[in-house]
PDB file of C-alpha atoms and ligand atoms in Angstrom:
ATOM      1  CA  MET A   1     -72.830  67.281 236.994  1.00  0.00           C
ATOM      2  CA  MET A   2     -71.118  65.766 233.995  1.00  0.00           C
ATOM      3  CA  THR A   3     -73.742  63.706 232.159  1.00  0.00           C
ATOM      4  CA  MET A   4     -73.030  60.936 229.685  1.00  0.00           C
ATOM      5  CA  GLU A   5     -74.082  63.302 226.875  1.00  0.00           C
ATOM      6  CA  ASP A   6     -72.116  66.367 227.733  1.00  0.00           C
ATOM      7  CA  ARG A   7     -68.502  65.395 227.316  1.00  0.00           C
ATOM      8  CA  ASP A   8     -65.596  66.084 225.028  1.00  0.00           C
ATOM      9  CA  GLY A   9     -64.422  63.280 222.804  1.00  0.00           C
ATOM     10  CA  PHE A  10     -65.440  61.000 219.979  1.00  0.00           C
ATOM     11  CA  ILE A  11     -67.888  58.169 219.528  1.00  0.00           C
ATOM     12  CA  TRP A  12     -67.785  55.697 216.653  1.00  0.00           C
ATOM     13  CA  MET A  13     -71.151  55.212 215.026  1.00  0.00           C
ATOM     14  CA  ASP A  14     -71.809  53.145 211.927  1.00  0.00           C
ATOM     15  CA  GLY A  15     -68.266  53.474 210.686  1.00  0.00           C
ATOM     16  CA  GLU A  16     -67.772  57.171 211.354  1.00  0.00           C
ATOM     17  CA  TRP A  17     -66.272  59.201 214.159  1.00  0.00           C
ATOM     18  CA  LEU A  18     -68.744  61.686 215.622  1.00  0.00           C
ATOM     19  CA  ASP A  19     -68.117  64.431 218.119  1.00  0.00           C
ATOM     20  CA  TRP A  20     -69.291  63.061 221.466  1.00  0.00           C
ATOM     21  CA  ARG A  21     -72.168  65.543 221.779  1.00  0.00           C
ATOM     22  CA  ASP A  22     -73.401  64.826 218.233  1.00  0.00           C
ATOM     23  CA  ALA A  23     -73.793  61.054 218.718  1.00  0.00           C
ATOM     24  CA  LYS A  24     -77.596  61.249 218.929  1.00  0.00           C
ATOM     25  CA  ILE A  25     -80.622  59.235 217.835  1.00  0.00           C
ATOM     26  CA  HIS A  26     -84.347  59.918 217.398  1.00  0.00           C
ATOM     27  CA  VAL A  27     -86.906  59.260 220.199  1.00  0.00           C
ATOM     28  CA  LEU A  28     -88.674  56.752 217.946  1.00  0.00           C
ATOM     29  CA  THR A  29     -85.622  54.526 217.781  1.00  0.00           C
ATOM     30  CA  HIS A  30     -86.894  50.948 217.915  1.00  0.00           C
ATOM     31  CA  THR A  31     -84.520  49.603 220.589  1.00  0.00           C
ATOM     32  CA  LEU A  32     -85.378  52.446 222.954  1.00  0.00           C
ATOM     33  CA  HIS A  33     -88.967  51.184 222.977  1.00  0.00           C
ATOM     34  CA  TYR A  34     -88.539  47.413 223.115  1.00  0.00           C
ATOM     35  CA  GLY A  35     -84.997  46.721 224.337  1.00  0.00           C
ATOM     36  CA  MET A  36     -84.033  44.524 221.396  1.00  0.00           C
ATOM     37  CA  GLY A  37     -80.341  45.137 221.035  1.00  0.00           C
ATOM     38  CA  ALA A  38     -77.056  43.764 222.287  1.00  0.00           C
ATOM     39  CA  PHE A  39     -74.035  45.305 223.893  1.00  0.00           C
ATOM     40  CA  GLU A  40     -70.659  44.625 225.443  1.00  0.00           C
ATOM     41  CA  GLY A  41     -68.707  45.953 228.378  1.00  0.00           C
ATOM     42  CA  VAL A  42     -64.986  45.841 227.709  1.00  0.00           C
ATOM     43  CA  ARG A  43     -62.027  47.222 229.607  1.00  0.00           C
ATOM     44  CA  ALA A  44     -58.681  48.585 228.526  1.00  0.00           C
ATOM     45  CA  TYR A  45     -56.039  48.793 231.230  1.00  0.00           C
ATOM     46  CA  GLU A  46     -52.922  50.854 231.479  1.00  0.00           C
ATOM     47  CA  THR A  47     -49.880  48.638 230.971  1.00  0.00           C
ATOM     48  CA  GLU A  48     -46.157  49.244 230.596  1.00  0.00           C
ATOM     49  CA  ASN A  49     -46.598  49.217 226.816  1.00  0.00           C
ATOM     50  CA  GLY A  50     -49.620  51.521 226.739  1.00  0.00           C
ATOM     51  CA  PRO A  51     -53.327  50.842 227.064  1.00  0.00           C
ATOM     52  CA  ALA A  52     -54.254  47.220 226.357  1.00  0.00           C
ATOM     53  CA  ILE A  53     -57.760  45.850 225.846  1.00  0.00           C
ATOM     54  CA  PHE A  54     -58.448  42.732 227.864  1.00  0.00           C
ATOM     55  CA  ARG A  55     -59.737  39.787 225.794  1.00  0.00           C
ATOM     56  CA  LEU A  56     -60.985  41.940 222.942  1.00  0.00           C
ATOM     57  CA  ASP A  57     -61.734  39.047 220.580  1.00  0.00           C
ATOM     58  CA  ASP A  58     -63.854  37.287 223.197  1.00  0.00           C
ATOM     59  CA  HIS A  59     -65.938  40.411 223.731  1.00  0.00           C
ATOM     60  CA  THR A  60     -66.445  41.089 220.044  1.00  0.00           C
ATOM     61  CA  ASN A  61     -67.326  37.461 219.384  1.00  0.00           C
ATOM     62  CA  ARG A  62     -69.849  37.527 222.216  1.00  0.00           C
ATOM     63  CA  LEU A  63     -71.431  40.652 220.719  1.00  0.00           C
ATOM     64  CA  PHE A  64     -71.797  38.855 217.391  1.00  0.00           C
ATOM     65  CA  ASN A  65     -73.281  35.820 219.176  1.00  0.00           C
ATOM     66  CA  SER A  66     -75.786  37.954 221.097  1.00  0.00           C
ATOM     67  CA  THR A  67     -76.965  39.686 217.926  1.00  0.00           C
ATOM     68  CA  LYS A  68     -77.124  36.380 216.081  1.00  0.00           C
ATOM     69  CA  ILE A  69     -79.506  35.014 218.730  1.00  0.00           C
ATOM     70  CA  LEU A  70     -81.688  38.098 218.205  1.00  0.00           C
ATOM     71  CA  GLY A  71     -81.519  37.721 214.431  1.00  0.00           C
ATOM     72  CA  MET A  72     -79.829  41.098 214.024  1.00  0.00           C
ATOM     73  CA  LYS A  73     -77.108  41.305 211.439  1.00  0.00           C
ATOM     74  CA  ILE A  74     -74.231  43.609 212.317  1.00  0.00           C
ATOM     75  CA  PRO A  75     -73.146  45.288 209.090  1.00  0.00           C
ATOM     76  CA  PHE A  76     -69.478  45.273 210.133  1.00  0.00           C
ATOM     77  CA  SER A  77     -66.784  42.645 210.434  1.00  0.00           C
ATOM     78  CA  VAL A  78     -65.280  41.449 213.710  1.00  0.00           C
ATOM     79  CA  GLU A  79     -62.032  43.082 212.634  1.00  0.00           C
ATOM     80  CA  SER A  80     -63.586  46.498 211.996  1.00  0.00           C
ATOM     81  CA  LEU A  81     -65.311  46.460 215.387  1.00  0.00           C
ATOM     82  CA  ASN A  82     -62.046  45.427 217.019  1.00  0.00           C
ATOM     83  CA  GLN A  83     -60.339  48.313 215.291  1.00  0.00           C
ATOM     84  CA  ALA A  84     -63.040  50.759 216.401  1.00  0.00           C
ATOM     85  CA  GLN A  85     -62.542  49.586 220.003  1.00  0.00           C
ATOM     86  CA  ARG A  86     -58.790  50.116 219.787  1.00  0.00           C
ATOM     87  CA  GLU A  87     -59.194  53.506 218.134  1.00  0.00           C
ATOM     88  CA  VAL A  88     -61.843  54.757 220.563  1.00  0.00           C
ATOM     89  CA  VAL A  89     -59.292  54.535 223.375  1.00  0.00           C
ATOM     90  CA  VAL A  90     -56.686  56.390 221.342  1.00  0.00           C
ATOM     91  CA  LYS A  91     -59.016  59.091 219.997  1.00  0.00           C
ATOM     92  CA  ASN A  92     -60.309  59.880 223.467  1.00  0.00           C
ATOM     93  CA  ASN A  93     -56.798  59.991 224.940  1.00  0.00           C
ATOM     94  CA  LEU A  94     -57.618  57.364 227.519  1.00  0.00           C
ATOM     95  CA  LYS A  95     -54.980  55.477 229.486  1.00  0.00           C
ATOM     96  CA  SER A  96     -57.509  53.040 230.811  1.00  0.00           C
ATOM     97  CA  ALA A  97     -61.096  52.781 229.673  1.00  0.00           C
ATOM     98  CA  TYR A  98     -64.449  51.128 229.862  1.00  0.00           C
ATOM     99  CA  ILE A  99     -65.499  50.457 226.274  1.00  0.00           C
ATOM    100  CA  ARG A 100     -69.142  50.106 225.316  1.00  0.00           C
ATOM    101  CA  PRO A 101     -70.011  48.648 221.910  1.00  0.00           C
ATOM    102  CA  MET A 102     -73.756  48.387 221.270  1.00  0.00           C
ATOM    103  CA  CYS A 103     -75.994  47.318 218.391  1.00  0.00           C
ATOM    104  CA  PHE A 104     -79.532  48.596 218.098  1.00  0.00           C
ATOM    105  CA  TYR A 105     -82.376  48.914 215.646  1.00  0.00           C
ATOM    106  CA  GLY A 106     -83.011  52.311 214.075  1.00  0.00           C
ATOM    107  CA  SER A 107     -86.184  54.317 213.641  1.00  0.00           C
ATOM    108  CA  GLY A 108     -87.336  52.811 210.331  1.00  0.00           C
ATOM    109  CA  SER A 109     -90.574  51.613 211.930  1.00  0.00           C
ATOM    110  CA  LEU A 110     -91.844  50.630 215.366  1.00  0.00           C
ATOM    111  CA  GLY A 111     -93.571  47.324 214.581  1.00  0.00           C
ATOM    112  CA  LEU A 112     -92.627  44.224 216.514  1.00  0.00           C
ATOM    113  CA  ARG A 113     -91.901  42.356 213.306  1.00  0.00           C
ATOM    114  CA  ALA A 114     -88.834  44.540 213.057  1.00  0.00           C
ATOM    115  CA  ASP A 115     -88.119  43.415 209.523  1.00  0.00           C
ATOM    116  CA  ASP A 116     -85.865  45.490 207.322  1.00  0.00           C
ATOM    117  CA  LEU A 117     -84.742  47.645 210.215  1.00  0.00           C
ATOM    118  CA  LYS A 118     -81.316  49.134 210.037  1.00  0.00           C
ATOM    119  CA  VAL A 119     -78.883  47.798 212.619  1.00  0.00           C
ATOM    120  CA  HIS A 120     -76.808  50.624 214.060  1.00  0.00           C
ATOM    121  CA  THR A 121     -73.542  50.046 215.853  1.00  0.00           C
ATOM    122  CA  ILE A 122     -71.768  52.343 218.262  1.00  0.00           C
ATOM    123  CA  VAL A 123     -68.526  52.166 220.198  1.00  0.00           C
ATOM    124  CA  ALA A 124     -67.940  54.626 223.032  1.00  0.00           C
ATOM    125  CA  ALA A 125     -65.280  54.703 225.749  1.00  0.00           C
ATOM    126  CA  TRP A 126     -64.680  56.637 228.913  1.00  0.00           C
ATOM    127  CA  GLU A 127     -62.862  56.333 232.203  1.00  0.00           C
ATOM    128  CA  TRP A 128     -64.863  54.239 234.637  1.00  0.00           C
ATOM    129  CA  PRO A 129     -62.425  53.305 237.377  1.00  0.00           C
ATOM    130  CA  SER A 130     -64.300  50.933 239.636  1.00  0.00           C
ATOM    131  CA  TYR A 131     -67.871  49.821 239.427  1.00  0.00           C
ATOM    132  CA  MET A 132     -67.925  49.275 243.169  1.00  0.00           C
ATOM    133  CA  SER A 133     -66.244  51.417 245.823  1.00  0.00           C
ATOM    134  CA  PRO A 134     -62.510  50.628 246.164  1.00  0.00           C
ATOM    135  CA  GLU A 135     -62.680  49.226 249.718  1.00  0.00           C
ATOM    136  CA  VAL A 136     -65.008  46.391 248.686  1.00  0.00           C
ATOM    137  CA  PHE A 137     -62.168  44.568 246.941  1.00  0.00           C
ATOM    138  CA  GLU A 138     -60.759  43.888 250.397  1.00  0.00           C
ATOM    139  CA  GLU A 139     -63.798  44.053 252.635  1.00  0.00           C
ATOM    140  CA  GLY A 140     -66.240  42.238 250.384  1.00  0.00           C
ATOM    141  CA  ILE A 141     -69.919  42.822 249.791  1.00  0.00           C
ATOM    142  CA  LYS A 142     -73.256  41.604 251.101  1.00  0.00           C
ATOM    143  CA  VAL A 143     -75.626  40.071 248.593  1.00  0.00           C
ATOM    144  CA  LYS A 144     -79.302  39.328 248.697  1.00  0.00           C
ATOM    145  CA  ILE A 145     -80.850  36.342 247.007  1.00  0.00           C
ATOM    146  CA  SER A 146     -83.221  38.082 244.677  1.00  0.00           C
ATOM    147  CA  SER A 147     -86.931  37.625 244.235  1.00  0.00           C
ATOM    148  CA  TYR A 148     -86.236  38.077 240.501  1.00  0.00           C
ATOM    149  CA  ILE A 149     -85.596  34.865 238.589  1.00  0.00           C
ATOM    150  CA  ARG A 150     -83.495  34.160 235.483  1.00  0.00           C
ATOM    151  CA  GLU A 151     -84.975  31.885 232.898  1.00  0.00           C
ATOM    152  CA  ARG A 152     -83.007  28.671 232.533  1.00  0.00           C
ATOM    153  CA  GLY A 153     -82.156  27.241 229.137  1.00  0.00           C
ATOM    154  CA  ASN A 154     -83.150  30.417 227.319  1.00  0.00           C
ATOM    155  CA  LEU A 155     -80.584  31.692 224.839  1.00  0.00           C
ATOM    156  CA  VAL A 156     -81.760  35.292 225.089  1.00  0.00           C
ATOM    157  CA  SER A 157     -81.648  35.519 228.862  1.00  0.00           C
ATOM    158  CA  ARG A 158     -78.074  34.274 228.923  1.00  0.00           C
ATOM    159  CA  SER A 159     -76.881  36.722 226.249  1.00  0.00           C
ATOM    160  CA  LYS A 160     -75.896  40.336 226.636  1.00  0.00           C
ATOM    161  CA  VAL A 161     -79.214  41.667 225.380  1.00  0.00           C
ATOM    162  CA  ASN A 162     -80.316  45.186 226.326  1.00  0.00           C
ATOM    163  CA  GLY A 163     -83.778  44.218 227.594  1.00  0.00           C
ATOM    164  CA  ASN A 164     -82.363  41.654 230.047  1.00  0.00           C
ATOM    165  CA  TYR A 165     -81.029  44.481 232.124  1.00  0.00           C
ATOM    166  CA  VAL A 166     -84.497  45.523 233.270  1.00  0.00           C
ATOM    167  CA  LYS A 167     -84.443  42.420 235.460  1.00  0.00           C
ATOM    168  CA  SER A 168     -80.846  43.045 236.551  1.00  0.00           C
ATOM    169  CA  MET A 169     -81.699  46.596 237.543  1.00  0.00           C
ATOM    170  CA  MET A 170     -84.825  45.550 239.427  1.00  0.00           C
ATOM    171  CA  ALA A 171     -82.870  42.890 241.311  1.00  0.00           C
ATOM    172  CA  LEU A 172     -80.122  45.369 242.169  1.00  0.00           C
ATOM    173  CA  LYS A 173     -82.637  47.987 243.231  1.00  0.00           C
ATOM    174  CA  GLU A 174     -84.376  45.476 245.514  1.00  0.00           C
ATOM    175  CA  ALA A 175     -81.056  44.438 247.093  1.00  0.00           C
ATOM    176  CA  LEU A 176     -79.898  48.027 247.629  1.00  0.00           C
ATOM    177  CA  LYS A 177     -83.211  48.995 249.163  1.00  0.00           C
ATOM    178  CA  GLU A 178     -82.812  46.262 251.759  1.00  0.00           C
ATOM    179  CA  GLY A 179     -79.297  47.385 252.647  1.00  0.00           C
ATOM    180  CA  TYR A 180     -77.342  44.888 250.548  1.00  0.00           C
ATOM    181  CA  ASP A 181     -74.693  45.732 247.943  1.00  0.00           C
ATOM    182  CA  GLU A 182     -75.725  43.372 245.148  1.00  0.00           C
ATOM    183  CA  ALA A 183     -78.325  40.825 244.129  1.00  0.00           C
ATOM    184  CA  LEU A 184     -77.826  37.143 243.439  1.00  0.00           C
ATOM    185  CA  LEU A 185     -80.469  35.687 241.147  1.00  0.00           C
ATOM    186  CA  LEU A 186     -81.738  32.116 241.071  1.00  0.00           C
ATOM    187  CA  ASP A 187     -82.922  30.437 237.893  1.00  0.00           C
ATOM    188  CA  THR A 188     -86.299  28.875 237.101  1.00  0.00           C
ATOM    189  CA  LYS A 189     -85.139  25.566 238.654  1.00  0.00           C
ATOM    190  CA  ASN A 190     -83.973  27.333 241.811  1.00  0.00           C
ATOM    191  CA  PHE A 191     -80.297  26.893 241.017  1.00  0.00           C
ATOM    192  CA  ILE A 192     -77.873  29.754 241.516  1.00  0.00           C
ATOM    193  CA  SER A 193     -77.591  31.876 238.389  1.00  0.00           C
ATOM    194  CA  GLU A 194     -75.572  35.111 238.710  1.00  0.00           C
ATOM    195  CA  GLY A 195     -75.485  38.679 239.989  1.00  0.00           C
ATOM    196  CA  SER A 196     -77.080  41.639 238.258  1.00  0.00           C
ATOM    197  CA  GLY A 197     -73.923  41.986 236.163  1.00  0.00           C
ATOM    198  CA  GLU A 198     -71.511  39.371 237.533  1.00  0.00           C
ATOM    199  CA  ASN A 199     -70.835  35.648 237.501  1.00  0.00           C
ATOM    200  CA  LEU A 200     -70.439  33.789 240.782  1.00  0.00           C
ATOM    201  CA  PHE A 201     -67.728  31.509 242.149  1.00  0.00           C
ATOM    202  CA  ALA A 202     -67.756  29.502 245.372  1.00  0.00           C
ATOM    203  CA  ILE A 203     -64.774  27.848 247.031  1.00  0.00           C
ATOM    204  CA  LYS A 204     -64.791  24.796 249.267  1.00  0.00           C
ATOM    205  CA  ASP A 205     -61.994  22.338 250.121  1.00  0.00           C
ATOM    206  CA  ASP A 206     -59.585  24.226 247.823  1.00  0.00           C
ATOM    207  CA  GLN A 207     -61.830  23.713 244.797  1.00  0.00           C
ATOM    208  CA  LEU A 208     -63.776  26.254 242.806  1.00  0.00           C
ATOM    209  CA  PHE A 209     -67.423  25.897 241.889  1.00  0.00           C
ATOM    210  CA  THR A 210     -69.308  28.007 239.383  1.00  0.00           C
ATOM    211  CA  PRO A 211     -72.764  27.579 237.855  1.00  0.00           C
ATOM    212  CA  ASN A 212     -72.984  26.139 234.368  1.00  0.00           C
ATOM    213  CA  LEU A 213     -74.203  28.450 231.629  1.00  0.00           C
ATOM    214  CA  GLU A 214     -77.844  27.358 231.505  1.00  0.00           C
ATOM    215  CA  ALA A 215     -78.930  30.578 233.144  1.00  0.00           C
ATOM    216  CA  SER A 216     -75.933  32.871 233.213  1.00  0.00           C
ATOM    217  CA  LEU A 217     -73.834  34.871 230.851  1.00  0.00           C
ATOM    218  CA  ASP A 218     -70.694  33.271 229.441  1.00  0.00           C
ATOM    219  CA  GLY A 219     -68.621  35.802 231.351  1.00  0.00           C
ATOM    220  CA  ILE A 220     -65.173  36.651 230.098  1.00  0.00           C
ATOM    221  CA  THR A 221     -63.871  37.410 233.583  1.00  0.00           C
ATOM    222  CA  ARG A 222     -65.301  34.019 234.585  1.00  0.00           C
ATOM    223  CA  LYS A 223     -63.286  32.373 231.818  1.00  0.00           C
ATOM    224  CA  ALA A 224     -60.160  34.244 232.904  1.00  0.00           C
ATOM    225  CA  ILE A 225     -60.640  33.205 236.540  1.00  0.00           C
ATOM    226  CA  ILE A 226     -61.070  29.571 235.488  1.00  0.00           C
ATOM    227  CA  SER A 227     -57.719  29.723 233.669  1.00  0.00           C
ATOM    228  CA  LEU A 228     -56.010  31.538 236.560  1.00  0.00           C
ATOM    229  CA  ALA A 229     -57.344  28.966 239.039  1.00  0.00           C
ATOM    230  CA  GLU A 230     -56.231  26.048 236.884  1.00  0.00           C
ATOM    231  CA  GLU A 231     -52.821  27.680 236.561  1.00  0.00           C
ATOM    232  CA  LEU A 232     -52.595  27.413 240.372  1.00  0.00           C
ATOM    233  CA  GLY A 233     -53.531  23.735 240.170  1.00  0.00           C
ATOM    234  CA  LEU A 234     -57.006  24.331 241.619  1.00  0.00           C
ATOM    235  CA  LYS A 235     -59.859  22.209 240.355  1.00  0.00           C
ATOM    236  CA  VAL A 236     -62.777  24.135 238.846  1.00  0.00           C
ATOM    237  CA  ASN A 237     -66.185  22.441 238.920  1.00  0.00           C
ATOM    238  CA  ILE A 238     -68.864  23.748 236.577  1.00  0.00           C
ATOM    239  CA  LEU A 239     -72.240  22.542 237.770  1.00  0.00           C
ATOM    240  CA  ASP A 240     -75.642  23.413 239.161  1.00  0.00           C
ATOM    241  CA  LEU A 241     -75.285  25.027 242.566  1.00  0.00           C
ATOM    242  CA  THR A 242     -78.014  25.310 245.162  1.00  0.00           C
ATOM    243  CA  GLU A 243     -78.585  28.026 247.720  1.00  0.00           C
ATOM    244  CA  GLU A 244     -77.316  25.517 250.335  1.00  0.00           C
ATOM    245  CA  ASP A 245     -74.032  25.050 248.434  1.00  0.00           C
ATOM    246  CA  ILE A 246     -73.507  28.784 248.428  1.00  0.00           C
ATOM    247  CA  LEU A 247     -74.339  29.344 252.079  1.00  0.00           C
ATOM    248  CA  SER A 248     -72.004  26.540 253.169  1.00  0.00           C
ATOM    249  CA  SER A 249     -69.078  27.595 250.991  1.00  0.00           C
ATOM    250  CA  GLU A 250     -65.827  28.825 252.557  1.00  0.00           C
ATOM    251  CA  GLU A 251     -65.337  31.658 250.099  1.00  0.00           C
ATOM    252  CA  LEU A 252     -67.502  33.370 247.546  1.00  0.00           C
ATOM    253  CA  PHE A 253     -66.835  36.003 244.925  1.00  0.00           C
ATOM    254  CA  PHE A 254     -68.317  37.762 241.925  1.00  0.00           C
ATOM    255  CA  THR A 255     -66.554  38.337 238.600  1.00  0.00           C
ATOM    256  CA  GLY A 256     -67.287  40.786 235.811  1.00  0.00           C
ATOM    257  CA  THR A 257     -65.571  43.232 233.499  1.00  0.00           C
ATOM    258  CA  ALA A 258     -67.041  46.224 235.319  1.00  0.00           C
ATOM    259  CA  ALA A 259     -67.035  44.764 238.837  1.00  0.00           C
ATOM    260  CA  GLU A 260     -63.743  42.837 238.348  1.00  0.00           C
ATOM    261  CA  VAL A 261     -63.220  40.338 241.209  1.00  0.00           C
ATOM    262  CA  VAL A 262     -65.236  41.145 244.332  1.00  0.00           C
ATOM    263  CA  PRO A 263     -65.356  39.017 247.489  1.00  0.00           C
ATOM    264  CA  ILE A 264     -68.795  38.229 248.919  1.00  0.00           C
ATOM    265  CA  THR A 265     -68.796  38.005 252.690  1.00  0.00           C
ATOM    266  CA  GLN A 266     -72.501  37.681 253.376  1.00  0.00           C
ATOM    267  CA  VAL A 267     -75.518  36.149 251.606  1.00  0.00           C
ATOM    268  CA  ASN A 268     -78.855  37.225 253.046  1.00  0.00           C
ATOM    269  CA  LYS A 269     -78.217  37.049 256.818  1.00  0.00           C
ATOM    270  CA  THR A 270     -75.542  34.345 256.595  1.00  0.00           C
ATOM    271  CA  LYS A 271     -71.835  35.121 256.862  1.00  0.00           C
ATOM    272  CA  ILE A 272     -69.690  33.259 254.355  1.00  0.00           C
ATOM    273  CA  GLY A 273     -66.637  31.453 255.761  1.00  0.00           C
ATOM    274  CA  SER A 274     -64.796  33.724 258.161  1.00  0.00           C
ATOM    275  CA  GLY A 275     -66.894  36.700 257.085  1.00  0.00           C
ATOM    276  CA  LYS A 276     -63.765  38.203 255.490  1.00  0.00           C
ATOM    277  CA  ARG A 277     -62.204  37.966 252.035  1.00  0.00           C
ATOM    278  CA  GLY A 278     -60.976  34.387 251.649  1.00  0.00           C
ATOM    279  CA  LYS A 279     -57.354  33.398 251.015  1.00  0.00           C
ATOM    280  CA  ILE A 280     -57.914  31.861 247.574  1.00  0.00           C
ATOM    281  CA  THR A 281     -60.125  34.767 246.527  1.00  0.00           C
ATOM    282  CA  GLU A 282     -57.319  37.122 247.499  1.00  0.00           C
ATOM    283  CA  ILE A 283     -54.759  35.255 245.379  1.00  0.00           C
ATOM    284  CA  LEU A 284     -57.053  35.004 242.343  1.00  0.00           C
ATOM    285  CA  GLN A 285     -58.023  38.644 242.696  1.00  0.00           C
ATOM    286  CA  LYS A 286     -54.370  39.707 242.794  1.00  0.00           C
ATOM    287  CA  ASN A 287     -53.497  37.538 239.818  1.00  0.00           C
ATOM    288  CA  TYR A 288     -56.458  38.959 237.903  1.00  0.00           C
ATOM    289  CA  PHE A 289     -55.501  42.562 238.672  1.00  0.00           C
ATOM    290  CA  ASP A 290     -51.876  41.865 237.729  1.00  0.00           C
ATOM    291  CA  GLN A 291     -52.956  40.027 234.597  1.00  0.00           C
ATOM    292  CA  VAL A 292     -55.225  42.762 233.241  1.00  0.00           C
ATOM    293  CA  ARG A 293     -52.483  45.322 233.830  1.00  0.00           C
ATOM    294  CA  GLY A 294     -49.995  43.224 231.862  1.00  0.00           C
ATOM    295  CA  LYS A 295     -47.850  42.458 234.923  1.00  0.00           C
ATOM    296  CA  ARG A 296     -47.736  38.713 234.337  1.00  0.00           C
ATOM    297  CA  THR A 297     -45.994  36.744 231.637  1.00  0.00           C
ATOM    298  CA  SER A 298     -48.723  34.128 231.235  1.00  0.00           C
ATOM    299  CA  PHE A 299     -51.689  34.529 228.899  1.00  0.00           C
ATOM    300  CA  SER A 300     -50.132  37.376 226.919  1.00  0.00           C
ATOM    301  CA  GLU A 301     -52.570  36.518 224.102  1.00  0.00           C
ATOM    302  CA  TRP A 302     -55.361  38.029 226.225  1.00  0.00           C
ATOM    303  CA  HIS A 303     -54.083  41.560 225.684  1.00  0.00           C
ATOM    304  CA  THR A 304     -54.494  43.775 222.640  1.00  0.00           C
ATOM    305  CA  LEU A 305     -52.508  46.987 222.622  1.00  0.00           C
ATOM    306  CA  VAL A 306     -54.582  49.866 221.277  1.00  0.00           C
ATOM    307  CA  SER A 307     -51.744  51.212 219.150  1.00  0.00           C
TER     308      SER A 307
HETATM  309  N1  PMP B   1     -73.524  38.310 234.035  1.00  0.00           N
HETATM  310  C1  PMP B   1     -74.156  39.395 233.591  1.00  0.00           C
HETATM  311  C2  PMP B   1     -75.640  39.426 233.598  1.00  0.00           C
HETATM  312  C3  PMP B   1     -73.415  40.502 233.133  1.00  0.00           C
HETATM  313  O1  PMP B   1     -74.042  41.601 232.699  1.00  0.00           O
HETATM  314  C4  PMP B   1     -72.013  40.453 233.159  1.00  0.00           C
HETATM  315  C5  PMP B   1     -71.207  41.633 232.683  1.00  0.00           C
HETATM  316  N2  PMP B   1     -70.971  41.571 231.301  1.00  0.00           N
HETATM  317  C6  PMP B   1     -71.386  39.282 233.633  1.00  0.00           C
HETATM  318  C7  PMP B   1     -72.182  38.227 234.067  1.00  0.00           C
HETATM  319  C8  PMP B   1     -69.904  39.144 233.647  1.00  0.00           C
HETATM  320  O2  PMP B   1     -69.419  39.003 232.333  1.00  0.00           O
HETATM  321  P1  PMP B   1     -67.993  39.556 231.906  1.00  0.00           P
HETATM  322  O3  PMP B   1     -67.019  38.936 232.840  1.00  0.00           O
HETATM  323  O4  PMP B   1     -67.820  39.096 230.520  1.00  0.00           O
HETATM  324  O5  PMP B   1     -68.033  41.027 232.020  1.00  0.00           O
END
């Protein structure tokens, strides 16, 4: 089996290009023990003009925001991290790619004060076609309302911080174990938050509804879907949603860089709408897929060619 370690290629680390297999750290690396770090998940898609990174600036800015909340200072500029993300696609000869920037503390010491620790930054990229199996884009997925809860109003829990993903993974594991495809978490006030790695949208009466950002990540796919919906003249409501709102919606879908746009056809034991991918979901999904592949003329500013 090809592991994440044993591959050909190059990984950017702290300003240098390392051979893939040499991009290693010590077992006493601080972030490995306590999860204090931040990362991004970015995609580059094959377009007519070559690989193009989707909303690169938004991703890099979010990485800087996540680290700022943690009090970690990235010793690189936005522009140099953007350049590393463009170059990582080129250097690894990728036509399309999943790009993973990450910032973590080094092995200077293991104390929780974490003062004077070096902040390391990596950028890796590989081909990661679809996070979910291809048929789910049409057939949709079943989600379970999780017993895991996201903290509302907490800046850390709504950032892309490494340690948050313990909860995401536990929620996903619980859902999978019970025969579902994904988890949907509630927040500490019982409002709908998000999936393990996706934002949620509901549709009713030709309007979109999505939770506000009190307890969910400021998703970049979410932002793109809001623009694509508004382009179609659809109203997008950003507000607190209850479990009831979700169960009575006509259509439901998840958004995320890795997951892309995935219809949800069942929540717990309840079928959503017709139990099939909804009409508006289908249109937004198509527009999203066309957009990321540079097949639309609108929003050209969202694409950054890698070379
Ligand atoms: N919520 C969580 C918890 C996530 O990990 C992700 C994936 N980054 C998302 C939402 C979706 O965000 P984006 O569209 O920016 O990938």
